[in-house]
Amino acid sequence: MVSPLVLLAQQKGQIKGQAYDTAARQPIASATVTLLLQKDSTLVSFTMTDEKGHFEIPRVANGRYRLLLSHINYHNMVKYVTVSDSVKTIDLGQLSMSDLTTMLEEVIVTAEPPPVTLVGDTVLYNAGSFKVQPNATVEDLLKKLPGVKVGKDGSVTAQGQSVKKVLVDGKEFFGNDPKIATRNLQAGAIEKVQVYDRSSDAAQLTGFDDGNSEKTINLQLKKDRKKGYFGNAKAGAGTDQRFEGSLSLSSFKGSRQLSVLGMGNNINGEGFTGGDMLNMSSMGGRSGGGGVVVVSVASSGNSGGSSGSGGMATRWAGGVNYNNLIGTNTDLASNYFFNSTDTRSATDTRRTYLNQNALLYNQRAVSDQLNNAHKLNGTADIRLDSFHSLKITPSLGYQDTRSSSYKEYQTLSGADKLTNEGYSDNEAGNKGYTFSNDLSFRKKFRRSGRTLYLGWQFNRAESDGDGLLHSVNRFYDANELLQRTDSIQQYNTSNSDQNGYTLRAAYTEPIFKRSLLELSGSKSSSSSKSEKNTWDLNGQTGKYDQVNEQLTNDYNNTYGTTNAGLKILTKGKKYNWSVGANWQRADLEGQIIMGAKDSVISKTFYNILPVARLQYNFTSFNRLTLNYNTNTRQPSAAQLQPVPDISDPLNISEGNPLLKQEFNHNLNLTFMSVNPYEGRNLFAFLTMQQTNHKIVNSDSIDNYGVKYTRPVNVSGVYSISGDIRGSLPLTIVKGSVNIGTNISYNKSKQFIDQQSNDIRTLTMGPDIRFELNLTDKLDISLNAGYNFNKTKYSLRDSMNTSYFNHEYGADINWQLPWNIYLNSAFTYTINNQLAAGYNARVPLWNASVSKQLLKGNRGELKLSAFDLLNQNVGVTRNTNQNYIEDVRSITLQQYFMLSFNYRLNKGEAAPQAMPGGRQLLRR
């Protein structure tokens, strides 16, 4: 007797064939084969071609079908087939596919890219599958992509990791600041968005991960945007003397990329952010144990948003980016930009210390900071021949910062008795420059897998600063009787000078059939000099001419490492793995001169630094990657310098010359699952870090409420964090749902009054977003998120804290007749269990109406309203330190803006529309 299953299988047909490149006379492996119904393009089945290009689709019911073959390196190929009772098995034989690099005079191909797919290690998004408003920026597009999250400050995370760089057609766009591209390029100019981990030059050559990869987004431009130019010019004026203006103009042709940007506003719109400017704090700033900062509410005025730290900023910025192929062998990339920012802020702070007296600190502060910065970057990648190349990357920056701050404060004991009160008036300035240059030589030998890499990195930084400090502090006893009054009037100057270099060599040799061996070595050295002079005010002369010996010093520091490494890499059909270790010797030397005293620090550390990596491909669209690495971090000059910093009289800090280097273990796990045909995607990221000899703060508070901070080493510090993002299509309405959650657990340790304080912090927050395209002219985004934070302190259980905030939002875009567009964006944020007066329920409503004008709708007249309900506030909570702190800051509130935007496009060709969202592309 024949089973029903066998009879059913016999009634079904099958389709088979082979994808073949007739020009190269070779089969095409890993091509995607999709079977669709002819009548409505419903997906029936799909598969992949094997190593010989063969494919087979079994159990196909009777019907008429469209067979689509697609591959990243070939034009799509379509065949129409019919399965019937008389024709059950269809053998299509060799199906010829045309190489994309082959130019045809008149070939029409149908483009049907899926919204999301996985190509190798790259997540590929089809920009046209995600609907945005006219004149939308790339940032608006990124907010729609599954697995990608854009913060209020414009920061981008993809698959749970922070995006460090945004490229345009594979080339850098204004250095290392991702927001320059995401906030200044039009979403309509982008054809595809690629997200991947970009390896260093050495890793790209050798194939070994060296731990220097960066999460990167590459924006592929549409072909019509590579002819002529495109961009925007915008000007707007609003209530309360608000204004904004911007210009972005790009001309891309072949390998030449030229872009000019300029902007100015007083609505907290960001210019070029600090990610690519100078970090003046590294030239003498102090740092200790970190903290967790939760920004509850703080929104900016422009659609792009700024950081949620509050404050009012006026910014001017501009720059030029130029990339080109010089001759036939040299890729040139260069950019210059400047940024001028004037930020004014006012804050109210309430802080509870974890010491035995549970001191309560209240502060009201105002500040004004002016920052001017310039940056010039360049890269020349020279291909000497087919086996040798040379890359030179210089960078020069200059920064001038002036700031003033005024604070009034008081400290109360646990019994609400006044312990101290006072004020401080501080003015400071700093000027400095940085210069760096990377030089790398790369050689490929005739034997595949044999390579040689030589690299040299050099950097130099110098800064000069000065400052004035005037403070008055009054201290009281337990009965609130005044005990003493301290008055400080000082002038100080500082100079910091840093130099460093790194030499690295790596050689790879193929061994066995699928393995590579890497031998590497490196030598690095960095030296820093810090000089600080302080003078007290002379009451007799009225001048700052009395040297303060305790606050005057010279400090020299040298840190060098020597490394030797061995790694092995093996690649299989579905996996690749590498394992190895580096031997490291680190030498730390320092000299401190303070008055007549002269002390020397000399230390040597030896370490074995293991590394390992595993990648397993379950299928072409499902991948698991595991990375493990170790590294060390030396103490900074400021952390080692045993000189008090009294710029804040109630919070005095000094360095510790006995500090050891930190030793970090890092483990990262990434899982990606993409179904490009059904629209289901899952991205998961998990990271774990454990640190030995972690540098943290040791605080002590005297009877008058003055806190003294000194960095120390501790062990037993670790953190675990994860992020999961998934998306599903919605069948009832045209749209999708994106679900995600993040969770982190951090265990740290600090000291207060010489007592150990273990701090455990749990943070978790699920969120959900619906993207609904109800009609061709109406789309709605709905989102909800919840964030919970719980912190436990071993020193004082009574100070354990838990708080949460949740946010709900809706974003509506509606196209009306006569080219009129409406937008309404509403968020409602709830904060609970903060200090009295800091809890907030904030409804924030922004709206706009715009009219498309002029020929080709190049013009747009727009009326925007920010914070229609006039309820915006800035609230922040800081934990994971020896205190719990809530901060309320001024932030931008209600205003209205009338603006005009003109699209500067020349050479743009509108594609011919086809049914079903497809396009005809002529080549």
PDB file of C-alpha atoms in Angstrom, residues 816-917:
ATOM      1  CA  LEU A 816      -2.476  66.080   1.338  1.00  0.00           C
ATOM      2  CA  PRO A 817      -3.550  67.390  -2.066  1.00  0.00           C
ATOM      3  CA  TRP A 818      -1.619  70.245  -3.686  1.00  0.00           C
ATOM      4  CA  ASN A 819       1.731  68.846  -2.436  1.00  0.00           C
ATOM      5  CA  ILE A 820       1.044  69.722   1.192  1.00  0.00           C
ATOM      6  CA  TYR A 821       2.632  67.533   3.883  1.00  0.00           C
ATOM      7  CA  LEU A 822       1.703  67.315   7.549  1.00  0.00           C
ATOM      8  CA  ASN A 823       3.913  65.900  10.293  1.00  0.00           C
ATOM      9  CA  SER A 824       3.056  65.410  13.932  1.00  0.00           C
ATOM     10  CA  ALA A 825       5.490  63.851  16.418  1.00  0.00           C
ATOM     11  CA  PHE A 826       4.391  63.292  20.012  1.00  0.00           C
ATOM     12  CA  THR A 827       6.303  61.691  22.893  1.00  0.00           C
ATOM     13  CA  TYR A 828       5.190  61.245  26.471  1.00  0.00           C
ATOM     14  CA  THR A 829       7.902  60.494  29.014  1.00  0.00           C
ATOM     15  CA  ILE A 830       7.255  59.392  32.591  1.00  0.00           C
ATOM     16  CA  ASN A 831       9.972  59.418  35.270  1.00  0.00           C
ATOM     17  CA  ASN A 832       9.345  57.917  38.694  1.00  0.00           C
ATOM     18  CA  GLN A 833      11.155  57.472  42.016  1.00  0.00           C
ATOM     19  CA  LEU A 834      13.696  60.236  41.578  1.00  0.00           C
ATOM     20  CA  ALA A 835      14.341  62.892  44.235  1.00  0.00           C
ATOM     21  CA  ALA A 836      11.486  65.195  45.182  1.00  0.00           C
ATOM     22  CA  GLY A 837      11.088  67.882  42.537  1.00  0.00           C
ATOM     23  CA  TYR A 838      12.924  65.849  39.875  1.00  0.00           C
ATOM     24  CA  ASN A 839      10.171  63.458  38.847  1.00  0.00           C
ATOM     25  CA  ALA A 840       8.548  64.497  35.600  1.00  0.00           C
ATOM     26  CA  ARG A 841       5.743  63.573  33.256  1.00  0.00           C
ATOM     27  CA  VAL A 842       6.597  65.375  30.076  1.00  0.00           C
ATOM     28  CA  PRO A 843       4.420  65.531  26.954  1.00  0.00           C
ATOM     29  CA  LEU A 844       6.508  66.804  24.040  1.00  0.00           C
ATOM     30  CA  TRP A 845       4.653  67.649  20.841  1.00  0.00           C
ATOM     31  CA  ASN A 846       6.327  68.824  17.654  1.00  0.00           C
ATOM     32  CA  ALA A 847       4.433  69.482  14.430  1.00  0.00           C
ATOM     33  CA  SER A 848       4.976  70.930  10.967  1.00  0.00           C
ATOM     34  CA  VAL A 849       3.134  71.722   7.762  1.00  0.00           C
ATOM     35  CA  SER A 850       5.015  72.110   4.491  1.00  0.00           C
ATOM     36  CA  LYS A 851       4.248  72.944   0.885  1.00  0.00           C
ATOM     37  CA  GLN A 852       6.288  71.697  -2.058  1.00  0.00           C
ATOM     38  CA  LEU A 853       6.948  74.517  -4.539  1.00  0.00           C
ATOM     39  CA  LEU A 854       8.663  75.372  -7.814  1.00  0.00           C
ATOM     40  CA  LYS A 855       9.496  73.144 -10.774  1.00  0.00           C
ATOM     41  CA  GLY A 856      10.105  69.546  -9.821  1.00  0.00           C
ATOM     42  CA  ASN A 857       9.085  70.348  -6.211  1.00  0.00           C
ATOM     43  CA  ARG A 858      12.587  71.654  -5.525  1.00  0.00           C
ATOM     44  CA  GLY A 859      11.341  74.219  -3.029  1.00  0.00           C
ATOM     45  CA  GLU A 860       9.711  73.623   0.329  1.00  0.00           C
ATOM     46  CA  LEU A 861       8.075  76.224   2.565  1.00  0.00           C
ATOM     47  CA  LYS A 862       7.682  74.852   6.077  1.00  0.00           C
ATOM     48  CA  LEU A 863       6.129  76.046   9.330  1.00  0.00           C
ATOM     49  CA  SER A 864       7.404  74.096  12.338  1.00  0.00           C
ATOM     50  CA  ALA A 865       6.397  74.143  15.982  1.00  0.00           C
ATOM     51  CA  PHE A 866       8.610  72.746  18.718  1.00  0.00           C
ATOM     52  CA  ASP A 867       7.201  71.860  22.149  1.00  0.00           C
ATOM     53  CA  LEU A 868       3.670  72.996  21.403  1.00  0.00           C
ATOM     54  CA  LEU A 869       2.607  72.289  25.006  1.00  0.00           C
ATOM     55  CA  ASN A 870       5.641  74.149  26.427  1.00  0.00           C
ATOM     56  CA  GLN A 871       6.492  71.284  28.802  1.00  0.00           C
ATOM     57  CA  ASN A 872      10.070  70.310  27.849  1.00  0.00           C
ATOM     58  CA  VAL A 873      12.498  69.839  30.762  1.00  0.00           C
ATOM     59  CA  GLY A 874      15.899  68.256  31.323  1.00  0.00           C
ATOM     60  CA  VAL A 875      16.280  65.719  34.155  1.00  0.00           C
ATOM     61  CA  THR A 876      19.283  63.424  34.725  1.00  0.00           C
ATOM     62  CA  ARG A 877      20.156  60.801  37.341  1.00  0.00           C
ATOM     63  CA  ASN A 878      23.746  59.658  38.015  1.00  0.00           C
ATOM     64  CA  THR A 879      24.481  56.512  40.032  1.00  0.00           C
ATOM     65  CA  ASN A 880      27.215  53.876  40.344  1.00  0.00           C
ATOM     66  CA  GLN A 881      29.415  56.232  42.362  1.00  0.00           C
ATOM     67  CA  ASN A 882      29.722  57.047  46.056  1.00  0.00           C
ATOM     68  CA  TYR A 883      26.645  59.185  45.793  1.00  0.00           C
ATOM     69  CA  ILE A 884      23.241  59.375  44.118  1.00  0.00           C
ATOM     70  CA  GLU A 885      22.656  62.528  42.136  1.00  0.00           C
ATOM     71  CA  ASP A 886      19.679  64.124  40.381  1.00  0.00           C
ATOM     72  CA  VAL A 887      20.196  67.102  38.096  1.00  0.00           C
ATOM     73  CA  ARG A 888      17.672  69.469  36.534  1.00  0.00           C
ATOM     74  CA  SER A 889      18.953  71.678  33.712  1.00  0.00           C
ATOM     75  CA  ILE A 890      17.520  74.373  31.500  1.00  0.00           C
ATOM     76  CA  THR A 891      16.706  73.199  28.011  1.00  0.00           C
ATOM     77  CA  LEU A 892      15.117  74.516  24.861  1.00  0.00           C
ATOM     78  CA  GLN A 893      11.385  75.112  25.103  1.00  0.00           C
ATOM     79  CA  GLN A 894       8.556  76.252  22.849  1.00  0.00           C
ATOM     80  CA  TYR A 895       9.283  78.126  19.623  1.00  0.00           C
ATOM     81  CA  PHE A 896       7.884  78.393  16.090  1.00  0.00           C
ATOM     82  CA  MET A 897       9.979  78.457  12.930  1.00  0.00           C
ATOM     83  CA  LEU A 898       9.242  79.405   9.323  1.00  0.00           C
ATOM     84  CA  SER A 899      11.832  78.014   6.934  1.00  0.00           C
ATOM     85  CA  PHE A 900      12.461  77.617   3.230  1.00  0.00           C
ATOM     86  CA  ASN A 901      14.415  74.684   1.812  1.00  0.00           C
ATOM     87  CA  TYR A 902      15.661  74.504  -1.780  1.00  0.00           C
ATOM     88  CA  ARG A 903      16.868  71.249  -3.277  1.00  0.00           C
ATOM     89  CA  LEU A 904      20.035  71.835  -5.315  1.00  0.00           C
ATOM     90  CA  ASN A 905      19.890  68.915  -7.718  1.00  0.00           C
ATOM     91  CA  LYS A 906      21.285  68.859 -11.251  1.00  0.00           C
ATOM     92  CA  GLY A 907      21.517  65.781 -13.428  1.00  0.00           C
ATOM     93  CA  GLU A 908      18.890  63.825 -11.466  1.00  0.00           C
ATOM     94  CA  ALA A 909      16.906  61.377 -13.595  1.00  0.00           C
ATOM     95  CA  ALA A 910      13.569  60.058 -12.382  1.00  0.00           C
ATOM     96  CA  PRO A 911      13.322  56.267 -12.794  1.00  0.00           C
ATOM     97  CA  GLN A 912      10.413  54.776 -14.696  1.00  0.00           C
ATOM     98  CA  ALA A 913       7.933  53.226 -12.318  1.00  0.00           C
ATOM     99  CA  MET A 914       6.743  49.665 -12.688  1.00  0.00           C
ATOM    100  CA  PRO A 915       3.884  47.870 -10.980  1.00  0.00           C
ATOM    101  CA  GLY A 916       4.660  46.231  -7.697  1.00  0.00           C
ATOM    102  CA  GLY A 917       7.246  48.796  -6.655  1.00  0.00           C
TER     103      GLY A 917
END
